[in-house]
CSV table of C-alpha atoms in Angstrom, one decimal:
chain,number,residue,atom,x,y,z
A,1,UNK,CA,0.0,0.0,0.0
A,2,UNK,CA,1.3,3.5,-0.8
A,3,UNK,CA,0.1,7.0,-1.4
A,4,UNK,CA,1.7,9.6,-3.7
A,5,UNK,CA,1.7,13.4,-3.7
A,6,UNK,CA,-0.6,13.6,-6.7
A,7,UNK,CA,-3.2,11.6,-4.9
A,8,UNK,CA,-2.8,13.7,-1.8
A,9,UNK,CA,-3.1,17.0,-3.5
A,10,UNK,CA,-6.0,15.9,-5.7
A,11,UNK,CA,-8.1,14.5,-2.9
A,12,UNK,CA,-7.5,17.5,-0.6
A,13,UNK,CA,-8.2,20.0,-3.3
A,14,UNK,CA,-11.4,18.2,-4.4
A,15,UNK,CA,-12.7,18.5,-0.9
A,16,UNK,CA,-11.6,22.1,-0.5
A,17,UNK,CA,-9.3,21.2,2.3
A,18,UNK,CA,-5.9,22.2,0.9
A,19,UNK,CA,-4.4,25.5,1.9
A,20,UNK,CA,-0.7,25.1,1.1
A,21,UNK,CA,1.8,22.6,-0.1
A,22,UNK,CA,5.6,23.0,0.2
A,23,UNK,CA,7.6,20.1,-1.2
A,24,UNK,CA,10.9,19.4,-2.9
A,25,UNK,CA,9.6,16.3,-4.7
A,26,UNK,CA,6.3,16.2,-6.6
A,27,UNK,CA,6.8,12.5,-7.1
A,28,UNK,CA,7.1,11.7,-3.4
A,29,UNK,CA,5.3,8.6,-2.2
A,30,UNK,CA,4.4,7.5,1.3
A,31,UNK,CA,4.6,3.9,2.5
A,32,UNK,CA,3.0,4.6,5.9
A,33,UNK,CA,0.4,7.0,7.3
A,34,UNK,CA,0.0,7.7,11.0
A,35,UNK,CA,-0.9,10.2,13.7
A,36,UNK,CA,1.2,8.3,16.3
A,37,UNK,CA,4.9,9.2,16.4
A,38,UNK,CA,5.6,5.8,17.9
A,39,UNK,CA,4.3,4.0,14.8
A,40,UNK,CA,6.2,6.0,12.2
A,41,UNK,CA,8.1,4.1,9.6
A,42,UNK,CA,10.6,5.5,7.0
A,43,UNK,CA,8.7,7.3,4.3
A,44,UNK,CA,5.7,8.0,6.4
A,45,UNK,CA,3.1,10.8,6.1
A,46,UNK,CA,2.5,12.1,9.6
A,47,UNK,CA,-0.7,13.8,10.8
A,48,UNK,CA,-0.5,16.6,13.4
A,49,UNK,CA,-4.0,16.2,15.0
A,50,UNK,CA,-5.8,16.5,18.3
A,51,UNK,CA,-3.9,17.4,21.5
A,52,UNK,CA,-0.8,17.9,19.4
A,53,UNK,CA,2.7,18.8,20.7
A,54,UNK,CA,5.5,19.9,18.3
A,55,UNK,CA,7.8,17.3,20.0
A,56,UNK,CA,5.6,14.6,18.4
A,57,UNK,CA,6.5,15.9,14.9
A,58,UNK,CA,10.2,16.0,15.9
A,59,UNK,CA,10.0,12.4,17.0
A,60,UNK,CA,8.2,11.5,13.7
A,61,UNK,CA,10.8,13.2,11.6
A,62,UNK,CA,13.6,11.4,13.5
A,63,UNK,CA,11.9,8.1,12.9
A,64,UNK,CA,11.8,8.7,9.2
A,65,UNK,CA,8.6,10.6,8.4
A,66,UNK,CA,9.2,12.7,5.2
A,67,UNK,CA,6.0,14.8,5.2
A,68,UNK,CA,3.4,16.1,7.6
A,69,UNK,CA,-0.2,17.3,7.3
A,70,UNK,CA,-1.3,20.0,9.7
A,71,UNK,CA,-3.4,23.1,10.1
A,72,UNK,CA,-0.3,25.2,10.7
A,73,UNK,CA,3.4,25.0,10.0
A,74,UNK,CA,5.9,23.8,12.6
A,75,UNK,CA,9.7,24.6,12.8
A,76,UNK,CA,10.1,21.0,13.9
A,77,UNK,CA,9.0,20.0,10.4
A,78,UNK,CA,11.7,21.9,8.6
A,79,UNK,CA,13.1,19.8,5.8
A,80,UNK,CA,9.9,17.8,5.4
A,81,UNK,CA,7.2,18.2,2.9
A,82,UNK,CA,4.6,20.4,4.5
A,83,UNK,CA,0.9,20.0,3.6
A,84,UNK,CA,-1.3,22.6,5.3
A,85,UNK,CA,-5.1,22.0,5.5
A,86,UNK,CA,-8.1,23.8,7.0
A,87,UNK,CA,-9.4,20.6,8.7
A,88,UNK,CA,-7.0,18.0,9.9
A,89,UNK,CA,-9.6,15.4,10.9
A,90,UNK,CA,-11.3,15.5,7.5
A,91,UNK,CA,-7.9,15.3,5.7
A,92,UNK,CA,-6.8,12.4,7.8
A,93,UNK,CA,-10.0,10.5,7.1
A,94,UNK,CA,-9.8,11.0,3.3
A,95,UNK,CA,-6.1,10.2,3.0
A,96,UNK,CA,-6.3,7.3,5.4
A,97,UNK,CA,-9.0,5.7,3.3
A,98,UNK,CA,-7.1,6.3,0.1
A,99,UNK,CA,-3.9,4.8,1.6
A,100,UNK,CA,-5.8,1.7,2.7
A,101,UNK,CA,-7.5,1.5,-0.7
A,102,UNK,CA,-10.8,1.0,1.0
A,103,UNK,CA,-12.6,3.7,-0.9
A,104,UNK,CA,-10.9,3.2,-4.2
A,105,UNK,CA,-11.4,-0.5,-4.7
A,106,UNK,CA,-12.3,-2.7,-1.7
A,107,UNK,CA,-15.0,-0.4,-0.3
A,108,UNK,CA,-17.2,-0.9,-3.3
A,109,UNK,CA,-17.7,-4.6,-2.3
A,110,UNK,CA,-17.8,-4.0,1.5
A,111,UNK,CA,-21.4,-3.8,2.4
A,112,UNK,CA,-21.9,-1.7,5.6
A,113,UNK,CA,-24.6,-2.2,8.2
A,114,UNK,CA,-24.6,0.4,10.9
A,115,UNK,CA,-26.6,0.1,14.1
A,116,UNK,CA,-26.1,2.9,16.6
A,117,UNK,CA,-27.5,2.3,20.1
A,118,UNK,CA,-26.9,4.4,23.1
A,119,UNK,CA,-24.5,2.9,25.5
A,120,UNK,CA,-26.5,0.5,27.5
A,121,UNK,CA,-28.5,-0.9,24.6
A,122,UNK,CA,-25.8,-2.9,22.8
A,123,UNK,CA,-28.1,-5.7,21.6
A,124,UNK,CA,-26.8,-6.4,18.1
A,125,UNK,CA,-27.9,-9.9,17.0
A,126,UNK,CA,-25.8,-9.9,13.9
A,127,UNK,CA,-22.7,-9.9,16.1
A,128,UNK,CA,-23.2,-13.4,17.3
A,129,UNK,CA,-20.6,-16.0,16.5
A,130,UNK,CA,-22.9,-18.0,14.3
A,131,UNK,CA,-24.0,-15.1,12.2
A,132,UNK,CA,-20.4,-14.0,11.9
A,133,UNK,CA,-19.2,-17.3,10.6
A,134,UNK,CA,-22.2,-17.5,8.2
A,135,UNK,CA,-21.8,-14.1,6.5
A,136,UNK,CA,-18.2,-13.1,7.0
A,137,UNK,CA,-19.3,-10.2,9.1
A,138,UNK,CA,-16.9,-8.0,11.1
A,139,UNK,CA,-18.0,-5.8,13.9
A,140,UNK,CA,-16.8,-2.5,15.5
A,141,UNK,CA,-18.5,-1.4,18.7
A,142,UNK,CA,-17.8,0.2,22.1
A,143,UNK,CA,-17.0,-3.2,23.5
A,144,UNK,CA,-15.1,-5.2,20.8
A,145,UNK,CA,-13.7,-5.0,17.4
A,146,UNK,CA,-13.9,-8.2,15.3
A,147,UNK,CA,-11.9,-8.2,12.0
A,148,UNK,CA,-11.9,-11.9,11.3
A,149,UNK,CA,-12.6,-15.4,12.7
A,150,UNK,CA,-9.2,-16.1,14.3
A,151,UNK,CA,-8.8,-15.4,18.1
A,152,UNK,CA,-6.2,-12.6,17.4
A,153,UNK,CA,-8.8,-10.9,15.2
A,154,UNK,CA,-11.0,-10.0,18.2
A,155,UNK,CA,-9.9,-7.3,20.6
A,156,UNK,CA,-11.2,-4.6,22.9
A,157,UNK,CA,-12.1,-1.2,21.6
A,158,UNK,CA,-10.6,2.0,23.0
A,159,UNK,CA,-13.2,4.2,21.3
A,160,UNK,CA,-16.8,3.6,20.1
A,161,UNK,CA,-15.8,4.8,16.7
A,162,UNK,CA,-12.0,4.7,16.2
A,163,UNK,CA,-9.9,7.5,14.7
A,164,UNK,CA,-10.1,7.3,10.9
A,165,UNK,CA,-6.7,5.8,10.3
A,166,UNK,CA,-7.4,3.1,12.9
A,167,UNK,CA,-10.8,2.5,11.4
A,168,UNK,CA,-9.5,2.1,7.8
A,169,UNK,CA,-6.6,-0.1,9.0
A,170,UNK,CA,-9.1,-2.5,10.7
A,171,UNK,CA,-11.3,-2.4,7.6
A,172,UNK,CA,-8.3,-3.3,5.5
A,173,UNK,CA,-7.4,-6.2,7.8
A,174,UNK,CA,-11.0,-7.4,7.7
A,175,UNK,CA,-11.1,-7.4,3.9
A,176,UNK,CA,-7.8,-9.3,3.8
A,177,UNK,CA,-9.4,-11.8,6.2
A,178,UNK,CA,-12.2,-12.4,3.7
A,179,UNK,CA,-14.9,-10.5,5.6
A,180,UNK,CA,-17.7,-9.1,3.5
A,181,UNK,CA,-20.0,-7.2,5.9
A,182,UNK,CA,-19.4,-4.6,8.6
A,183,UNK,CA,-21.6,-3.8,11.5
A,184,UNK,CA,-20.3,-0.6,13.0
A,185,UNK,CA,-21.4,1.5,16.0
A,186,UNK,CA,-21.1,5.1,14.9
A,187,UNK,CA,-21.0,7.7,17.7
A,188,UNK,CA,-22.1,11.3,17.5
A,189,UNK,CA,-18.6,12.2,18.4
A,190,UNK,CA,-17.4,10.4,15.3
A,191,UNK,CA,-19.2,13.0,13.2
A,192,UNK,CA,-18.3,15.8,15.6
A,193,UNK,CA,-14.6,15.0,15.1
A,194,UNK,CA,-14.9,13.9,11.4
A,195,UNK,CA,-13.6,10.3,12.1
A,196,UNK,CA,-15.9,8.9,9.4
A,197,UNK,CA,-15.7,11.8,7.0
A,198,UNK,CA,-16.3,10.6,3.4
A,199,UNK,CA,-18.0,7.3,4.4
A,200,UNK,CA,-21.4,6.4,3.0
A,201,UNK,CA,-23.2,3.5,4.6
A,202,UNK,CA,-25.6,1.1,3.0
A,203,UNK,CA,-27.8,1.0,6.0
A,204,UNK,CA,-28.0,3.5,8.9
A,205,UNK,CA,-30.1,2.8,12.0
A,206,UNK,CA,-31.3,5.5,14.3
A,207,UNK,CA,-32.6,4.0,17.6
A,208,UNK,CA,-33.2,6.9,20.0
A,209,UNK,CA,-31.9,10.1,21.5
A,210,UNK,CA,-32.1,11.6,25.0
A,211,UNK,CA,-30.6,14.8,26.5
A,212,UNK,CA,-27.3,13.2,27.0
A,213,UNK,CA,-23.6,13.5,25.9
A,214,UNK,CA,-23.7,17.3,26.7
A,215,UNK,CA,-20.5,18.6,28.3
A,216,UNK,CA,-17.2,20.3,27.8
A,217,UNK,CA,-15.7,17.2,26.1
A,218,UNK,CA,-18.7,16.2,24.1
A,219,UNK,CA,-21.4,18.4,22.6
A,220,UNK,CA,-21.9,22.0,23.7
A,221,UNK,CA,-25.7,21.8,23.3
A,222,UNK,CA,-28.4,19.2,22.7
A,223,UNK,CA,-29.0,20.8,19.2
A,224,UNK,CA,-25.4,20.0,18.3
A,225,UNK,CA,-25.8,16.5,19.7
A,226,UNK,CA,-29.0,15.8,17.6
A,227,UNK,CA,-27.4,17.3,14.5
A,228,UNK,CA,-24.2,15.2,14.8
A,229,UNK,CA,-26.1,12.0,15.6
A,230,UNK,CA,-28.5,12.5,12.7
A,231,UNK,CA,-25.5,12.7,10.2
A,232,UNK,CA,-25.6,8.9,10.1
A,233,UNK,CA,-28.9,9.2,8.3
A,234,UNK,CA,-27.6,11.8,5.9
A,235,UNK,CA,-24.7,9.5,5.0
A,236,UNK,CA,-26.8,6.3,4.6
A,237,UNK,CA,-28.4,5.0,1.4
A,238,UNK,CA,-31.1,3.2,3.4
A,239,UNK,CA,-32.4,4.4,6.8
A,240,UNK,CA,-34.1,2.4,9.6
A,241,UNK,CA,-35.7,4.6,12.3
A,242,UNK,CA,-37.2,3.7,15.6
A,243,UNK,CA,-40.4,5.8,15.4
A,244,UNK,CA,-40.7,5.8,19.2
A,245,UNK,CA,-37.6,8.0,19.5
A,246,UNK,CA,-37.9,11.5,20.9
A,247,UNK,CA,-37.6,14.3,18.3
A,248,UNK,CA,-39.0,12.0,15.6
A,249,UNK,CA,-40.0,14.9,13.4
A,250,UNK,CA,-36.5,16.3,13.1
A,251,UNK,CA,-34.9,12.8,12.7
A,252,UNK,CA,-37.4,11.8,10.0
A,253,UNK,CA,-37.0,15.1,8.1
A,254,UNK,CA,-33.2,14.7,8.2
A,255,UNK,CA,-33.5,11.2,6.7
A,256,UNK,CA,-35.8,12.5,3.9
A,257,UNK,CA,-33.4,15.3,3.0
A,258,UNK,CA,-31.0,12.9,1.4
A,259,UNK,CA,-32.9,9.6,1.1
A,260,UNK,CA,-35.9,8.7,-1.0
A,261,UNK,CA,-39.0,7.7,1.2
A,262,UNK,CA,-38.9,4.2,-0.4
A,263,UNK,CA,-35.6,3.7,1.3
A,264,UNK,CA,-36.6,4.9,4.8
A,265,UNK,CA,-38.1,2.2,7.1
A,266,UNK,CA,-40.0,3.2,10.3
A,267,UNK,CA,-40.8,0.7,13.0
A,268,UNK,CA,-42.3,0.8,16.5
A,269,UNK,CA,-43.9,-1.4,19.2
A,270,UNK,CA,-47.5,-2.3,18.4
A,271,UNK,CA,-49.8,0.3,20.0
A,272,UNK,CA,-47.0,2.8,20.8
A,273,UNK,CA,-48.1,6.4,21.1
A,274,UNK,CA,-45.9,8.2,18.6
A,275,UNK,CA,-45.1,11.9,18.7
A,276,UNK,CA,-45.7,12.2,14.9
A,277,UNK,CA,-48.2,10.6,12.6
A,278,UNK,CA,-45.8,8.6,10.4
A,279,UNK,CA,-46.4,5.5,8.2
A,280,UNK,CA,-45.0,2.5,10.0
A,281,UNK,CA,-43.4,-0.3,7.9
A,282,UNK,CA,-42.8,-2.8,10.7
A,283,UNK,CA,-44.3,-3.4,14.2
A,284,UNK,CA,-43.5,-5.8,17.0
A,285,UNK,CA,-45.1,-6.9,20.3
A,286,UNK,CA,-43.9,-8.7,23.4
A,287,UNK,CA,-45.4,-12.2,23.9
A,288,UNK,CA,-43.6,-13.3,27.0
A,289,UNK,CA,-40.9,-11.9,29.2
A,290,UNK,CA,-38.8,-13.3,32.0
A,291,UNK,CA,-35.5,-12.4,33.7
A,292,UNK,CA,-33.8,-14.6,31.2
A,293,UNK,CA,-35.4,-14.1,27.8
A,294,UNK,CA,-38.0,-12.1,25.8
A,295,UNK,CA,-40.3,-13.6,23.2
A,296,UNK,CA,-41.7,-11.2,20.7
A,297,UNK,CA,-43.4,-11.2,17.3
A,298,UNK,CA,-42.6,-9.0,14.3
A,299,UNK,CA,-45.0,-8.0,11.6
A,300,UNK,CA,-44.5,-6.1,8.3
A,301,UNK,CA,-47.2,-3.6,7.6
A,302,UNK,CA,-46.4,-1.6,4.5
A,303,UNK,CA,-45.6,-3.2,1.2
A,304,UNK,CA,-41.9,-2.6,1.6
A,305,UNK,CA,-42.1,-3.8,5.2
A,306,UNK,CA,-43.7,-7.0,4.0
A,307,UNK,CA,-41.0,-7.4,1.4
A,308,UNK,CA,-38.4,-7.7,4.1
A,309,UNK,CA,-40.0,-11.1,5.0
A,310,UNK,CA,-39.3,-10.7,8.7
A,311,UNK,CA,-42.7,-11.7,10.0
A,312,UNK,CA,-42.6,-14.3,12.8
A,313,UNK,CA,-41.7,-15.2,16.4
A,314,UNK,CA,-38.3,-14.4,17.8
A,315,UNK,CA,-36.5,-15.2,21.1
A,316,UNK,CA,-34.0,-12.9,22.7
A,317,UNK,CA,-31.8,-14.0,25.6
A,318,UNK,CA,-30.9,-10.5,26.7
A,319,UNK,CA,-33.8,-9.7,29.0
A,320,UNK,CA,-35.7,-6.4,29.1
A,321,UNK,CA,-38.4,-5.2,26.7
A,322,UNK,CA,-36.2,-2.2,25.8
A,323,UNK,CA,-33.8,-4.6,24.1
A,324,UNK,CA,-36.5,-6.0,21.8
A,325,UNK,CA,-36.6,-2.7,19.9
A,326,UNK,CA,-32.9,-2.9,19.2
A,327,UNK,CA,-33.3,-6.5,18.1
A,328,UNK,CA,-36.0,-5.6,15.6
A,329,UNK,CA,-33.8,-3.0,14.0
A,330,UNK,CA,-31.0,-5.6,13.6
A,331,UNK,CA,-33.5,-8.1,12.1
A,332,UNK,CA,-34.6,-5.5,9.5
A,333,UNK,CA,-31.0,-4.6,8.7
A,334,UNK,CA,-30.1,-8.3,8.4
A,335,UNK,CA,-33.0,-8.7,5.9
A,336,UNK,CA,-31.7,-5.8,3.8
A,337,UNK,CA,-28.3,-7.5,3.7
A,338,UNK,CA,-29.8,-10.7,2.4
A,339,UNK,CA,-30.2,-12.8,5.6
A,340,UNK,CA,-33.4,-14.7,6.1
A,341,UNK,CA,-35.7,-14.5,9.1
A,342,UNK,CA,-34.5,-18.1,10.0
A,343,UNK,CA,-31.0,-16.8,10.1
A,344,UNK,CA,-32.0,-14.0,12.5
A,345,UNK,CA,-34.0,-16.4,14.7
A,346,UNK,CA,-31.0,-18.6,15.1
A,347,UNK,CA,-28.6,-15.7,15.7
A,348,UNK,CA,-30.7,-14.1,18.3
A,349,UNK,CA,-30.5,-17.1,20.5
A,350,UNK,CA,-26.7,-16.8,20.6
A,351,UNK,CA,-26.6,-13.2,21.7
A,352,UNK,CA,-24.7,-12.3,24.9
A,353,UNK,CA,-23.5,-8.8,25.6
A,354,UNK,CA,-20.7,-8.7,28.2
A,355,UNK,CA,-21.7,-6.3,31.0
A,356,UNK,CA,-25.3,-6.1,29.8
A,357,UNK,CA,-27.8,-7.5,32.4
A,358,UNK,CA,-25.1,-9.8,33.9
A,359,UNK,CA,-26.4,-11.6,37.0
A,360,UNK,CA,-24.5,-12.9,40.0
A,361,UNK,CA,-26.3,-14.9,42.7
A,362,UNK,CA,-25.5,-15.3,46.4
A,363,UNK,CA,-26.8,-17.8,48.9
A,364,UNK,CA,-27.7,-15.5,51.8
A,365,UNK,CA,-27.8,-12.1,50.2
A,366,UNK,CA,-29.5,-10.4,47.3
A,367,UNK,CA,-29.1,-11.1,43.6
A,368,UNK,CA,-26.7,-8.8,41.8
A,369,UNK,CA,-27.3,-7.3,38.4
A,370,UNK,CA,-24.6,-5.5,36.4
A,371,UNK,CA,-25.6,-3.2,33.5
A,372,UNK,CA,-24.2,-0.4,31.4
A,373,UNK,CA,-27.3,1.8,32.2
A,374,UNK,CA,-25.8,5.4,32.2
A,375,UNK,CA,-28.6,7.9,32.0
A,376,UNK,CA,-32.2,8.5,33.3
A,377,UNK,CA,-33.9,6.6,30.5
A,378,UNK,CA,-31.8,3.5,30.7
A,379,UNK,CA,-31.6,3.4,34.5
A,380,UNK,CA,-35.3,4.0,34.9
A,381,UNK,CA,-36.1,1.2,32.4
A,382,UNK,CA,-33.6,-1.2,34.0
A,383,UNK,CA,-34.8,-0.7,37.6
A,384,UNK,CA,-38.5,-0.8,36.6
A,385,UNK,CA,-38.0,-4.0,34.7
A,386,UNK,CA,-36.1,-5.7,37.5
A,387,UNK,CA,-38.6,-4.6,40.2
A,388,UNK,CA,-41.4,-6.0,38.1
A,389,UNK,CA,-39.8,-9.2,37.2
A,390,UNK,CA,-38.3,-10.1,40.6
A,391,UNK,CA,-40.9,-8.7,43.0
A,392,UNK,CA,-37.8,-7.4,44.9
A,393,UNK,CA,-37.7,-6.5,48.5
A,394,UNK,CA,-35.4,-3.6,48.4
A,395,UNK,CA,-33.7,-2.2,45.3
A,396,UNK,CA,-30.1,-1.2,46.2
A,397,UNK,CA,-28.2,0.7,43.5
A,398,UNK,CA,-24.5,1.5,43.2
A,399,UNK,CA,-23.6,4.2,40.7
A,400,UNK,CA,-21.6,7.3,39.9
A,401,UNK,CA,-21.5,9.6,36.9
A,402,UNK,CA,-18.7,10.4,34.4
A,403,UNK,CA,-16.6,13.5,34.8
A,404,UNK,CA,-16.3,16.3,32.2
A,405,UNK,CA,-19.1,15.1,30.1
A,406,UNK,CA,-22.8,14.1,30.2
A,407,UNK,CA,-23.4,16.5,33.1
A,408,UNK,CA,-27.2,16.3,32.6
A,409,UNK,CA,-27.0,12.6,33.6
A,410,UNK,CA,-26.5,13.5,37.2
A,411,UNK,CA,-30.0,15.0,37.6
A,412,UNK,CA,-31.4,12.1,35.6
A,413,UNK,CA,-29.8,9.6,37.9
A,414,UNK,CA,-31.2,11.4,41.0
A,415,UNK,CA,-34.7,11.3,39.4
A,416,UNK,CA,-34.5,7.6,38.4
A,417,UNK,CA,-33.2,6.7,41.9
A,418,UNK,CA,-36.1,8.6,43.5
A,419,UNK,CA,-38.6,6.8,41.4
A,420,UNK,CA,-37.3,3.2,41.5
A,421,UNK,CA,-34.6,2.7,44.2
A,422,UNK,CA,-34.7,2.1,48.0
A,423,UNK,CA,-31.0,2.5,48.7
A,424,UNK,CA,-28.4,4.5,46.6
A,425,UNK,CA,-24.7,4.1,47.2
A,426,UNK,CA,-23.0,6.9,45.3
A,427,UNK,CA,-19.5,6.2,44.1
A,428,UNK,CA,-17.0,6.8,41.3
A,429,UNK,CA,-17.5,6.2,37.6
A,430,UNK,CA,-14.8,7.6,35.3
A,431,UNK,CA,-14.5,10.9,37.1
A,432,UNK,CA,-12.0,12.3,34.6
A,433,UNK,CA,-10.6,15.6,36.0
A,434,UNK,CA,-13.5,16.2,38.3
A,435,UNK,CA,-13.8,15.4,42.0
A,436,UNK,CA,-15.9,12.2,42.2
A,437,UNK,CA,-17.3,13.3,45.6
A,438,UNK,CA,-18.7,16.5,44.1
A,439,UNK,CA,-20.2,14.5,41.2
A,440,UNK,CA,-21.9,12.3,43.8
A,441,UNK,CA,-23.2,15.4,45.6
A,442,UNK,CA,-24.7,16.7,42.4
A,443,UNK,CA,-26.6,13.4,41.9
A,444,UNK,CA,-27.6,13.4,45.6
A,445,UNK,CA,-29.1,16.9,45.2
A,446,UNK,CA,-31.8,15.4,42.9
A,447,UNK,CA,-32.7,12.4,45.1
A,448,UNK,CA,-35.8,12.3,47.2
A,449,UNK,CA,-34.4,11.5,50.7
A,450,UNK,CA,-37.9,10.7,52.0
A,451,UNK,CA,-37.9,7.6,49.8
A,452,UNK,CA,-34.3,6.7,49.2
A,453,UNK,CA,-31.5,6.0,51.7
A,454,UNK,CA,-28.2,7.5,50.4
A,455,UNK,CA,-24.6,6.6,51.3
A,456,UNK,CA,-21.3,7.8,49.9
A,457,UNK,CA,-18.5,5.2,49.3
A,458,UNK,CA,-16.1,6.7,46.8
A,459,UNK,CA,-14.0,3.6,46.3
A,460,UNK,CA,-16.1,1.7,43.8
A,461,UNK,CA,-15.0,-1.8,44.8
A,462,UNK,CA,-15.8,-1.0,48.5
A,463,UNK,CA,-19.2,0.5,47.4
A,464,UNK,CA,-20.1,-2.8,45.6
A,465,UNK,CA,-19.0,-4.9,48.6
A,466,UNK,CA,-21.0,-2.6,51.0
A,467,UNK,CA,-24.2,-3.0,48.8
A,468,UNK,CA,-23.9,-6.8,48.7
A,469,UNK,CA,-23.2,-7.1,52.4
A,470,UNK,CA,-26.3,-5.0,53.4
A,471,UNK,CA,-28.6,-6.9,51.0
A,472,UNK,CA,-31.0,-9.6,52.1
A,473,UNK,CA,-32.1,-12.7,50.1
A,474,UNK,CA,-35.1,-11.0,48.6
A,475,UNK,CA,-33.3,-7.8,47.7
A,476,UNK,CA,-31.6,-6.9,44.4
A,477,UNK,CA,-28.4,-5.1,44.0
A,478,UNK,CA,-27.8,-3.1,40.8
A,479,UNK,CA,-24.3,-2.1,39.7
A,480,UNK,CA,-24.9,0.6,37.0
A,481,UNK,CA,-22.8,2.3,34.5
A,482,UNK,CA,-19.6,0.4,34.0
A,483,UNK,CA,-20.6,-3.1,32.9
A,484,UNK,CA,-17.4,-4.9,32.1
A,485,UNK,CA,-15.2,-1.8,31.7
A,486,UNK,CA,-11.8,-2.8,33.1
A,487,UNK,CA,-10.5,0.7,33.8
A,488,UNK,CA,-11.5,4.0,35.5
A,489,UNK,CA,-10.7,7.3,33.7
A,490,UNK,CA,-9.0,9.4,36.4
A,491,UNK,CA,-7.1,12.6,35.6
A,492,UNK,CA,-6.6,11.7,32.0
A,493,UNK,CA,-5.3,8.2,32.8
A,494,UNK,CA,-7.1,4.9,32.2
A,495,UNK,CA,-6.5,3.3,35.6
A,496,UNK,CA,-6.9,-0.5,35.8
A,497,UNK,CA,-10.1,-1.6,37.4
A,498,UNK,CA,-11.2,-5.2,38.1
A,499,UNK,CA,-14.7,-4.7,36.5
A,500,UNK,CA,-18.0,-4.7,38.4
A,501,UNK,CA,-18.7,-8.3,37.5
A,502,UNK,CA,-15.4,-9.5,38.9
A,503,UNK,CA,-15.7,-7.5,42.1
A,504,UNK,CA,-19.2,-8.7,42.7
A,505,UNK,CA,-18.3,-12.4,42.2
A,506,UNK,CA,-15.3,-12.0,44.6
A,507,UNK,CA,-17.5,-10.3,47.2
A,508,UNK,CA,-20.0,-13.2,47.0
A,509,UNK,CA,-17.3,-15.8,47.4
A,510,UNK,CA,-15.9,-14.0,50.5
A,511,UNK,CA,-19.4,-13.9,52.0
């Protein structure tokens, strides 16, 4: 793989990104593209992006980089080809794709299916091992990236949507491994920071949106969040929309601005009260629900909905009626990709999402549930479901809230706890550069102390142990927010953490 100066200049100029080029060799070629000075190889094209320090460029030059792309010139780059652009993230995405030859050749045969669920709702049936083997599917999500069928082709994600160069590198590897389909979780931040600039998806799924992800390191306003999240629909050839989402009118209008109505599919739960009068293509209804599985039926309504041939009964082993909606969107996307309803039925039975509704039992204390629930809507749905299904004595909840982002979640947590919990143990959850005690106090300010007993235990492992020890046999203990995350983000450092699941299991064993 290589990239030459002619390609670089042409691509950047076509997209109105090029400001200036200073080079001593118009025939220069690049055998490596990177934004990490530690991965530079001789002949590399280096990108100066993000929280950039000039020393990084000096290190890249010393390692053999011969050119750099940046929004400004640096003395440390003297003697190198200098390519100045007006948007480094867009430039990196375009040139990264060109280098990996994804867009020029391979991408044309790489069919993309793109579900986007908010953090706790990662129910993606097409990610099951059976479906992966059957279709040659690879998978990028907040939890894992899968680029092949070998053990070394599955690894943990560091971002929901990787930086563009990392994204295209993994796509290239997947194609080389014979993969033909990609299911990709695309975050609103990916559009905010142009990580997927230039990509067009075959299918884009919009599940829901709540007043979340607003903060100094995320979106400045909800309007900005909605705009960025909706860009998935703008860049998709076919759109699937959960008609039960808030702000349906804006979401539907955005989809129609670039997509023909015949290529927009709307679905909802049977009998749902929608905010807009829209034509539904597919409906579903719950038939039976337990703590261990959901049984539901799917029905095509419109002509194009019927053509999907998804009618039938399905069984999902990730409990919670809120997961059925996500499953239906994946069933529809699978049908558009050529899978049969039989394929989807079989794949759904294999679904297990690490950190999503995990359960740990104890002999003399309560049952512990671990879940990624991280805002009002998801925590409310989780606690309400568990209380209904378990006929719980007390509901004891351990949670914190992330620092430097999603500030509105804190009020939402307080509200959900007031409505559904009996005991709240406030603790740490990725505090970032904030004081976790102050975050906990902000949550506490919105809790009704007449109905909820509140404790502060800022060491999360101790908080979990405290909750389990105080529980009785008919109580439930809910560990919310972190799932199977194995680190805490503290002062800019990913600090190792044993995971809520591991700590809960160890606590039960000690008891």
